[in-house]
CSV table of C-alpha atoms in Angstrom, one decimal:
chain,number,residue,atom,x,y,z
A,60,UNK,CA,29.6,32.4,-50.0
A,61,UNK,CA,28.6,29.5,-52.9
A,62,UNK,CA,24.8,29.0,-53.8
A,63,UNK,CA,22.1,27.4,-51.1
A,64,UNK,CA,19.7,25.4,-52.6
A,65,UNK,CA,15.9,26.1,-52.1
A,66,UNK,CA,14.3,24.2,-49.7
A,67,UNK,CA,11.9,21.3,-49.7
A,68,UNK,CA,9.4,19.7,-47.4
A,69,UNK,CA,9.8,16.5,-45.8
A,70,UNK,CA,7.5,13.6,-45.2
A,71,UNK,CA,7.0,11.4,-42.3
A,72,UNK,CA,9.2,8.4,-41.7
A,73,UNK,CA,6.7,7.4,-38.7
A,74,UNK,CA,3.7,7.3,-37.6
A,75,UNK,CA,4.6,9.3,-34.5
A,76,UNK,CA,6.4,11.7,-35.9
A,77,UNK,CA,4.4,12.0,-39.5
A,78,UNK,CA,4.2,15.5,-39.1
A,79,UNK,CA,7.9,16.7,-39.3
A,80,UNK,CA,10.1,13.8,-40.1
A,81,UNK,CA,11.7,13.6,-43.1
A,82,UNK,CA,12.7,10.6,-45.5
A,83,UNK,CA,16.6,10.8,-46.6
A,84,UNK,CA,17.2,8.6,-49.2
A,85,UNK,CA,16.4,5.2,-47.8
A,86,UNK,CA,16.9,6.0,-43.8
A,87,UNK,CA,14.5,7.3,-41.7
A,88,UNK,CA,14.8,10.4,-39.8
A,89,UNK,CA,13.5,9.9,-35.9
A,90,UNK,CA,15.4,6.5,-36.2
A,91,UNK,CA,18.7,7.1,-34.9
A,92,UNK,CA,19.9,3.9,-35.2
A,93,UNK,CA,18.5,2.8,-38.5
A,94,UNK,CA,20.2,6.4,-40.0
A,95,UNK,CA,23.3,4.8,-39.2
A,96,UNK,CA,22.7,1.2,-39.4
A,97,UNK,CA,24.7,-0.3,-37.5
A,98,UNK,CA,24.0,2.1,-34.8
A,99,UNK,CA,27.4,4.0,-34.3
A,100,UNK,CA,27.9,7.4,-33.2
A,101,UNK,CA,29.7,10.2,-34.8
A,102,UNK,CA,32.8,11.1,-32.8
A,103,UNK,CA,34.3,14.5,-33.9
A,104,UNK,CA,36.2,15.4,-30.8
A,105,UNK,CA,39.9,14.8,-31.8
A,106,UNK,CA,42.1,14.5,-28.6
A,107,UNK,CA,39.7,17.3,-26.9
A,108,UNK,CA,39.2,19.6,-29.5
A,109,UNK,CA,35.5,19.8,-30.8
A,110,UNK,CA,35.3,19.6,-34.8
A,111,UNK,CA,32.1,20.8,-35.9
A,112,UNK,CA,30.3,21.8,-39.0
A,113,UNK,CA,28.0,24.8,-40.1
A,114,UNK,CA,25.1,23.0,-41.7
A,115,UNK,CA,25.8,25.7,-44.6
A,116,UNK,CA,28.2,23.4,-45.8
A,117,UNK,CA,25.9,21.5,-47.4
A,118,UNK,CA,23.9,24.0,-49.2
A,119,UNK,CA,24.8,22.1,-52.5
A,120,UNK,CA,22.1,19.6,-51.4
A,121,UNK,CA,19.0,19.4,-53.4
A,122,UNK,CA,17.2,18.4,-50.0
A,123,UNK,CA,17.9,20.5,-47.1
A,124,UNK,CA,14.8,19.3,-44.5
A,125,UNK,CA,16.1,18.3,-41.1
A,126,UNK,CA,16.1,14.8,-41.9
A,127,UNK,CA,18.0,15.2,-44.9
A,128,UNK,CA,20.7,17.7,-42.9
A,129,UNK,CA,21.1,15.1,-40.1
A,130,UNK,CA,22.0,12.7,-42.4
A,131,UNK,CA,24.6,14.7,-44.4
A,132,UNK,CA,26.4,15.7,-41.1
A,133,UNK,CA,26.6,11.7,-39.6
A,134,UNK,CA,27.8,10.9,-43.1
A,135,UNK,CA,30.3,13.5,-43.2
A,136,UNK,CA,31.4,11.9,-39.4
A,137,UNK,CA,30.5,15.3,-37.3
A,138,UNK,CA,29.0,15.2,-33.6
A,139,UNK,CA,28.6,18.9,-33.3
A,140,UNK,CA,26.8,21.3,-35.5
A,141,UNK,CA,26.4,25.3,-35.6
A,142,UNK,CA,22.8,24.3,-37.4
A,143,UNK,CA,21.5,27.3,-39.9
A,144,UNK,CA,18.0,28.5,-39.5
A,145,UNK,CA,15.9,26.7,-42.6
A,146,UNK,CA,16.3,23.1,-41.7
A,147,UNK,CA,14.9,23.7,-38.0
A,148,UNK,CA,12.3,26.4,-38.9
A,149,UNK,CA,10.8,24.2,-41.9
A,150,UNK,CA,11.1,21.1,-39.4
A,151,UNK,CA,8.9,23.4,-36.8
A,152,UNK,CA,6.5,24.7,-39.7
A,153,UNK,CA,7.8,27.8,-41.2
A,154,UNK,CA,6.2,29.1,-44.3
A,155,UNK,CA,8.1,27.8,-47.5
A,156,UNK,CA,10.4,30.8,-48.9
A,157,UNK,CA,9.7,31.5,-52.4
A,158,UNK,CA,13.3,32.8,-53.7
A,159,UNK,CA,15.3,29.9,-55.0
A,160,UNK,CA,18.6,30.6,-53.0
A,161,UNK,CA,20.5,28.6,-55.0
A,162,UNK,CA,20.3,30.9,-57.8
A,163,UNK,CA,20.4,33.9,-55.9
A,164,UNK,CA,23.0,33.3,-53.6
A,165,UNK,CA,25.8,33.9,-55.7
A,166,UNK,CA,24.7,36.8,-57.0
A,167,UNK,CA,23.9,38.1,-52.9
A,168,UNK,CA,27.7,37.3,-53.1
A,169,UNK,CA,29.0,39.2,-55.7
A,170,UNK,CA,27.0,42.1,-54.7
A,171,UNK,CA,28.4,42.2,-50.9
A,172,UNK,CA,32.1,41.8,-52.8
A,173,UNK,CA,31.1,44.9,-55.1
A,174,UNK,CA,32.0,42.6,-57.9
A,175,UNK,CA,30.4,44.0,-61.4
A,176,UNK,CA,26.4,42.4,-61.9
A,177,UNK,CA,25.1,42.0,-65.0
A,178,UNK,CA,21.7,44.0,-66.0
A,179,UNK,CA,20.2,40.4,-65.8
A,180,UNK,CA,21.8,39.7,-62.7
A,181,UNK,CA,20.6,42.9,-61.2
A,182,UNK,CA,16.9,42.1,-62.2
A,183,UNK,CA,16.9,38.9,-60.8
A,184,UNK,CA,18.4,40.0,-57.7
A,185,UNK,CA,15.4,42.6,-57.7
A,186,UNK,CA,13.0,40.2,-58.0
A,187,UNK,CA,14.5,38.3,-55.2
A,188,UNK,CA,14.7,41.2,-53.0
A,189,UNK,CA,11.0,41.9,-53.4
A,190,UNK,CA,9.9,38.3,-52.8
A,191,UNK,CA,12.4,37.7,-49.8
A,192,UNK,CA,10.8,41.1,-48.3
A,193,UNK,CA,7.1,39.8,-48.4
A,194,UNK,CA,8.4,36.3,-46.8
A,195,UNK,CA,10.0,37.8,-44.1
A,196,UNK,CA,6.6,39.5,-43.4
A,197,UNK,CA,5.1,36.4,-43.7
A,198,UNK,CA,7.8,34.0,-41.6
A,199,UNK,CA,8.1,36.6,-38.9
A,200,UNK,CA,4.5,36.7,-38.1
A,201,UNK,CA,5.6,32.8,-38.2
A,202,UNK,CA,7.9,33.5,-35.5
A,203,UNK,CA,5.9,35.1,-33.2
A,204,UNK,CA,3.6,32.2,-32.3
A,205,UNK,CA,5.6,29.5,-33.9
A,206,UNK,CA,5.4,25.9,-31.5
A,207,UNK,CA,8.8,25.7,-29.6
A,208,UNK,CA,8.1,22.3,-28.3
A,209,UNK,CA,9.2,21.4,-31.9
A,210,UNK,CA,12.6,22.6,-31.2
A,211,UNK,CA,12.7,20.2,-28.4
A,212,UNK,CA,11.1,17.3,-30.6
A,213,UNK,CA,14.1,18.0,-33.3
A,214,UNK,CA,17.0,18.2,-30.7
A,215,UNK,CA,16.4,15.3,-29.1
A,216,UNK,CA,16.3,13.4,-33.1
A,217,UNK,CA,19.3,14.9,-33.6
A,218,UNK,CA,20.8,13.7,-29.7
A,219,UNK,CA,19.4,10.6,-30.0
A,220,UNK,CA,21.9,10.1,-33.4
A,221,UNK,CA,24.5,11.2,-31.4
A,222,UNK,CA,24.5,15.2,-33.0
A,223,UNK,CA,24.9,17.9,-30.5
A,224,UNK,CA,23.7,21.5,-31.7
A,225,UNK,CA,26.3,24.4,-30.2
A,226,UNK,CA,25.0,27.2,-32.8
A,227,UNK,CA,22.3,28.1,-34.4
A,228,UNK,CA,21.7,30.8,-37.0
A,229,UNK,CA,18.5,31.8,-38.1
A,230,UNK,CA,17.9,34.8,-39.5
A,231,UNK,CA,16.0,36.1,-36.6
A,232,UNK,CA,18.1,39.0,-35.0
A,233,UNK,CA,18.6,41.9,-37.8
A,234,UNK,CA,18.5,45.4,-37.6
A,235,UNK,CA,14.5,45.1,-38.4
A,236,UNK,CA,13.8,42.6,-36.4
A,237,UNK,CA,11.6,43.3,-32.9
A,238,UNK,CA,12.5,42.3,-29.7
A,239,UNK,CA,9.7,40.0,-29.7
A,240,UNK,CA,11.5,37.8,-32.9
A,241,UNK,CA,15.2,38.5,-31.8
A,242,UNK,CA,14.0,36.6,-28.5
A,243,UNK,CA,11.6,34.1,-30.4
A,244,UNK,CA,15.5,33.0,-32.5
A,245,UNK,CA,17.1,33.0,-28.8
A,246,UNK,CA,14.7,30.8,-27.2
A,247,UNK,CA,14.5,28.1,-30.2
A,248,UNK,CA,18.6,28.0,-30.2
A,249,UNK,CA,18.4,27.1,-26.1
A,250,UNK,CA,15.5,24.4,-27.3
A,251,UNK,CA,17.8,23.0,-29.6
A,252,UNK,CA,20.2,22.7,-26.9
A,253,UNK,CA,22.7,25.6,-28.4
A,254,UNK,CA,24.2,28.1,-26.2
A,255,UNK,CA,25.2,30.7,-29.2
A,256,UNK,CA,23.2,32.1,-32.0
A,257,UNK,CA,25.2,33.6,-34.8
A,258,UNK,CA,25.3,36.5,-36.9
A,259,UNK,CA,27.0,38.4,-39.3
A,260,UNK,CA,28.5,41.6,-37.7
A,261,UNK,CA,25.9,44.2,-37.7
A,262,UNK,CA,27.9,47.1,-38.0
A,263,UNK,CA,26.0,49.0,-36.1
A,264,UNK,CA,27.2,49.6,-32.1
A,265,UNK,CA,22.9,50.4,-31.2
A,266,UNK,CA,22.0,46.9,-32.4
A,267,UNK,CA,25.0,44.9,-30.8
A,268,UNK,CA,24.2,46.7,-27.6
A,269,UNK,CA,20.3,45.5,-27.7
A,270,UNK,CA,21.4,41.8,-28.9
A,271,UNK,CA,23.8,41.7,-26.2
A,272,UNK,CA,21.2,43.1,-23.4
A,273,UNK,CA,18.4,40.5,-25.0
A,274,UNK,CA,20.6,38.1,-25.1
A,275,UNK,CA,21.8,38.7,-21.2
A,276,UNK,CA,18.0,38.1,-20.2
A,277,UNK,CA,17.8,35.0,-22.1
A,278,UNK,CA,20.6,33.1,-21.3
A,279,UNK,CA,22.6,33.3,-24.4
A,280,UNK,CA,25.6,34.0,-26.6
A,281,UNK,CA,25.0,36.2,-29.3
A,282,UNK,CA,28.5,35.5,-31.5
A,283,UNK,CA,29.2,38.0,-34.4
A,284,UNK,CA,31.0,36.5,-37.6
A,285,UNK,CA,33.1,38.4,-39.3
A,286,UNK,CA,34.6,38.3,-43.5
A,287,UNK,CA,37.4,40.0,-44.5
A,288,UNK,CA,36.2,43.3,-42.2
A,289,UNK,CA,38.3,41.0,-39.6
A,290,UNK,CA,41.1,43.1,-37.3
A,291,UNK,CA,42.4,42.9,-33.8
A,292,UNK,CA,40.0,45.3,-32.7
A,293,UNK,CA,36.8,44.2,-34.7
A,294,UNK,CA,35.0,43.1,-32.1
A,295,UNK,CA,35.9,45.5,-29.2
A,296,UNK,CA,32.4,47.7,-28.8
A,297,UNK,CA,30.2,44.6,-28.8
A,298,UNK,CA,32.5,42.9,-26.4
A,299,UNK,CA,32.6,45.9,-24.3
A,300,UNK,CA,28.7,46.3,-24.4
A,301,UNK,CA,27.6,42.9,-22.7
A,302,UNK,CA,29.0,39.6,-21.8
A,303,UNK,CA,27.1,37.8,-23.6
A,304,UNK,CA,28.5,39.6,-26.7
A,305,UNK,CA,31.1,37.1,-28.4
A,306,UNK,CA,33.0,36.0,-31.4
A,307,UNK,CA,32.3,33.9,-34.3
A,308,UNK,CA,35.7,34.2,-35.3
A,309,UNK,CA,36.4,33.0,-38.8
A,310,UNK,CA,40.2,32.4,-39.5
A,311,UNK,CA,40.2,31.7,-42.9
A,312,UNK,CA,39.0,35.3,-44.1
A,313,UNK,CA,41.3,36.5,-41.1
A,314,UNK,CA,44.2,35.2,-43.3
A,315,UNK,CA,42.8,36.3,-46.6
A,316,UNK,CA,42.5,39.8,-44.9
A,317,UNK,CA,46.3,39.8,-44.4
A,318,UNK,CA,45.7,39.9,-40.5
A,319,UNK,CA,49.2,38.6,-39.6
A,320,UNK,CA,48.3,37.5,-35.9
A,321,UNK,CA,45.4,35.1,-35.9
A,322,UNK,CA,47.5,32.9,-33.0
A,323,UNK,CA,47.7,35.9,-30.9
A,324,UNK,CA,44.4,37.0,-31.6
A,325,UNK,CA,42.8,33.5,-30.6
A,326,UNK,CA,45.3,33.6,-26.8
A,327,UNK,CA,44.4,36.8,-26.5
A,328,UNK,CA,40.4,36.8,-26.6
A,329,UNK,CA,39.9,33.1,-26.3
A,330,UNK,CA,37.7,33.4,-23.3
A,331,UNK,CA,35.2,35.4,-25.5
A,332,UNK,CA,35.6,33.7,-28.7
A,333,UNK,CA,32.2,31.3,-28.9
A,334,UNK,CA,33.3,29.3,-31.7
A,335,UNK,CA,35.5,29.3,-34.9
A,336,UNK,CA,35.4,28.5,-38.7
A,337,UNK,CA,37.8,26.8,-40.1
A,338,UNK,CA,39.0,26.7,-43.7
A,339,UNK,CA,42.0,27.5,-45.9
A,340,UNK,CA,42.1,30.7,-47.5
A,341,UNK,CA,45.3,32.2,-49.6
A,342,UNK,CA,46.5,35.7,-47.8
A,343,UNK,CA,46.5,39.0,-49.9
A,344,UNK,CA,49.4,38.3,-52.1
A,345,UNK,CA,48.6,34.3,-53.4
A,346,UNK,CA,44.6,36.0,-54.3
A,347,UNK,CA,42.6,35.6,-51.2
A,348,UNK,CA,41.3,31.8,-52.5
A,349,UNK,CA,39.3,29.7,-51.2
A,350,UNK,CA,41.4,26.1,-51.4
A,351,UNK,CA,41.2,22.4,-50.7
A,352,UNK,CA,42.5,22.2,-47.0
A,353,UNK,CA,46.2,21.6,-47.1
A,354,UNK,CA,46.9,24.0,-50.1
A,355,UNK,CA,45.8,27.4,-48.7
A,356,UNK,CA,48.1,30.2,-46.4
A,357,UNK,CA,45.8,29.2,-43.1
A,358,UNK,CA,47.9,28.2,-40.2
A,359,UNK,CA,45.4,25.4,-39.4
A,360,UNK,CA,47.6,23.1,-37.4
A,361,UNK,CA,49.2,25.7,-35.4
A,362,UNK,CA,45.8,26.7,-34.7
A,363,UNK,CA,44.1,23.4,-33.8
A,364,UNK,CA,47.5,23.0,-31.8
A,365,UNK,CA,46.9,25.7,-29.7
A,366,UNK,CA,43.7,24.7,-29.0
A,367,UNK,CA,44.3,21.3,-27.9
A,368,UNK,CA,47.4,21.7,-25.9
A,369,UNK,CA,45.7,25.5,-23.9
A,370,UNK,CA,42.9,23.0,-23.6
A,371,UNK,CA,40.1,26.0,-25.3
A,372,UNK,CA,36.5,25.0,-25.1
A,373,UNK,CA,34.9,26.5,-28.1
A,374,UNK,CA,34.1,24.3,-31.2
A,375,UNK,CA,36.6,24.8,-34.1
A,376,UNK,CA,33.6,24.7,-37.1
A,377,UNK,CA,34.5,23.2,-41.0
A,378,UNK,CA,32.8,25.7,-43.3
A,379,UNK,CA,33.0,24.6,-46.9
A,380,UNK,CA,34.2,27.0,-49.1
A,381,UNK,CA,36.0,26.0,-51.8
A,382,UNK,CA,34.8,24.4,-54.6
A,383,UNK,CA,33.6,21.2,-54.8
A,384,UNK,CA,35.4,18.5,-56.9
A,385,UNK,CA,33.7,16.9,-60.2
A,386,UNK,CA,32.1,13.5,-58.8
A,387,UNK,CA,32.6,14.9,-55.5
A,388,UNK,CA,30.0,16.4,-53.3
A,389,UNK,CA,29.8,18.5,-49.9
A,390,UNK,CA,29.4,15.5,-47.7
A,391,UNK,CA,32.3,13.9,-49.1
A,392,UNK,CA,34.3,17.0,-48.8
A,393,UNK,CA,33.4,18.2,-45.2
A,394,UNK,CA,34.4,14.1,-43.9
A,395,UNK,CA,37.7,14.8,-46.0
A,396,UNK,CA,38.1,18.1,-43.9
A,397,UNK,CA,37.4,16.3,-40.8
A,398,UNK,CA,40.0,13.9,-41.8
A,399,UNK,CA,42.6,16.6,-42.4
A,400,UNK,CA,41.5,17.9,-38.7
A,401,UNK,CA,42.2,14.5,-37.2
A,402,UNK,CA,45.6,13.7,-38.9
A,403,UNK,CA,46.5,17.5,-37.7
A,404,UNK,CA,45.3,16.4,-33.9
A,405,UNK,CA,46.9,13.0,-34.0
């Protein structure tokens, strides 16, 4: 995935909430109706199917508070959000992470694709590695006694703007992580009103079994995404393990895997299937791209067909992949992919 910025802390916008509000540009967070003026409401269920965004497609962002992230995502027209774990755990408090992600995500990238690092590259991504390790020390022992009520205080700003959070996606429930801290990022997604937290695939049949079983006692979906490791049968053991084991399915890379099924796949396990990304990736033989909506080898209206006319639940989630244009930014884009959505569902 593209860069994500570092993160910065927010100031009050009142005297009420002076503690964790945040100042976007000239509206005030914990002011629903002055963030959109006019007080409208974001509407980004198309004819019953739930468009949604991951909050990671504004990583571009030089200011990724909650404030900041609740305006990008009413700008960008979206009602429903699959919200990643910075913006809420800086909102409740959370130690400030040292590693400027916007650098080092790309090269985190190009090291899961086994794509050649520099010697430069490879220092810097040491560096990073060393510093991220000591801040997870840090934020977990965060975690442990962090104050939930703030959760609550930051899903009712975002309800109160007319935002729903179905996801969230800290990075609270890795193969390190104790049951105490696995169930600390299960608890803050229920606060914030989510009934999923999301993952990358773990690999590793031990740790989906105790997600699943944690995730059982709390009252949860614990939704695995998947890149281009995506097949028919990817998700099988977890699935088979608990019921609250579930899919992030992600039908872009399913395309630029040369899955040739992702229709079939979706009727087939759509009871199980928590929610979806959405983007438009070139299959195998055009180079695997990541492409303005409309110009990639992803069968998105036949897909967002299916799911209006079978009448599926789960959220179909814009994640922002391909570049962004010159003059252009994320916000502008994701309200453009939204757009595409809504001519599609029309």
């Amino acid at each position: 995935m593209p860069s994500q910025p570092t993160r910065r802390q927010f100031i009050g916008a009142t005297a009420a909430l002076v503690s964790g509000l945040a100042i976007s540009r000239t509206s005030l967070f914990g002011a629903p109706a002055l963030v959109r003026r006019l007080g409208d409401k974001p509407n980004s269920r198309i004819n019953g199917v739930q468009i949604g965004t991951i909050t990671y497609s504004f990583r571009d962002r030089p200011d990724q508070s909650a404030g900041a992230t609740l305006q990008y995502v009413l700008d960008s027209g979206i009602s429903a959000i699959e919200l990643m774990g910075g913006p809420a755990e800086t909102f409740a408090g959370a130690p400030k992470n040292p590693v400027d992600m916007q650098a080092v995500f790309p090269l985190m990238r190009k090291r899961r694709e086994n794509q050649p690092l520099t010697d430069d590259e490879q220092k810097q991504l040491a560096e990073a590695d060393a510093k991220t390790k000591a801040y997870r020390t840090e934020l977990t022992k965060w975690r442990l006694s962090a104050p939930m009520d703030k959760f609550d205080q930051l899903r009712k700003q975002y309800n109160q703007a007319g935002v729903t959070i179905y996801g969230f996606k800290p990075d609270a429930f890795g193969m390190d992580s104790s049951d105490a801290e696995i169930t600390y990022g299960m608890q803050a997604a229920k606060r914030l009103g989510a009934n999923q937290v999301t993952l990358e695939h773990p690999g590793n049949d031990e740790h989906t079994l105790k997600l699943g079983k944690l995730a059982e006692k709390n009252g949860i979906r614990v939704a695995y995404h998947g890149h281009e490791q995506q097949t028919p049968t990817f998700w099988d053991t977890a699935l088979s393990q608990s019921p609250a084991n579930a899919i992030n399915f992600d039908l872009g890379h399913y395309i630029a895997a040369g899955q040739p099924d992702p229709l079939g796949f979706i009727r087939e396990h759509h009871t199980r299937i928590a929610s979806m990304h959405i983007k438009d990736r070139q299959g195998p033989d055009h180079g695997k791209g990541n492409l303005p909506w409309g110009q990639g080898d992803t069968p998105l209206k036949q897909v967002l067909t299916l799911l209006r006319e079978q009448k599926y639940t789960f959220p179909a989630t814009v994640e922002l992949e391909y570049k962004v244009p010159e003059g252009s930014t994320s916000v502008a884009e994701v309200k453009k992919c939204l757009d595409y959505c809504r001519n599609l569902l029309a």
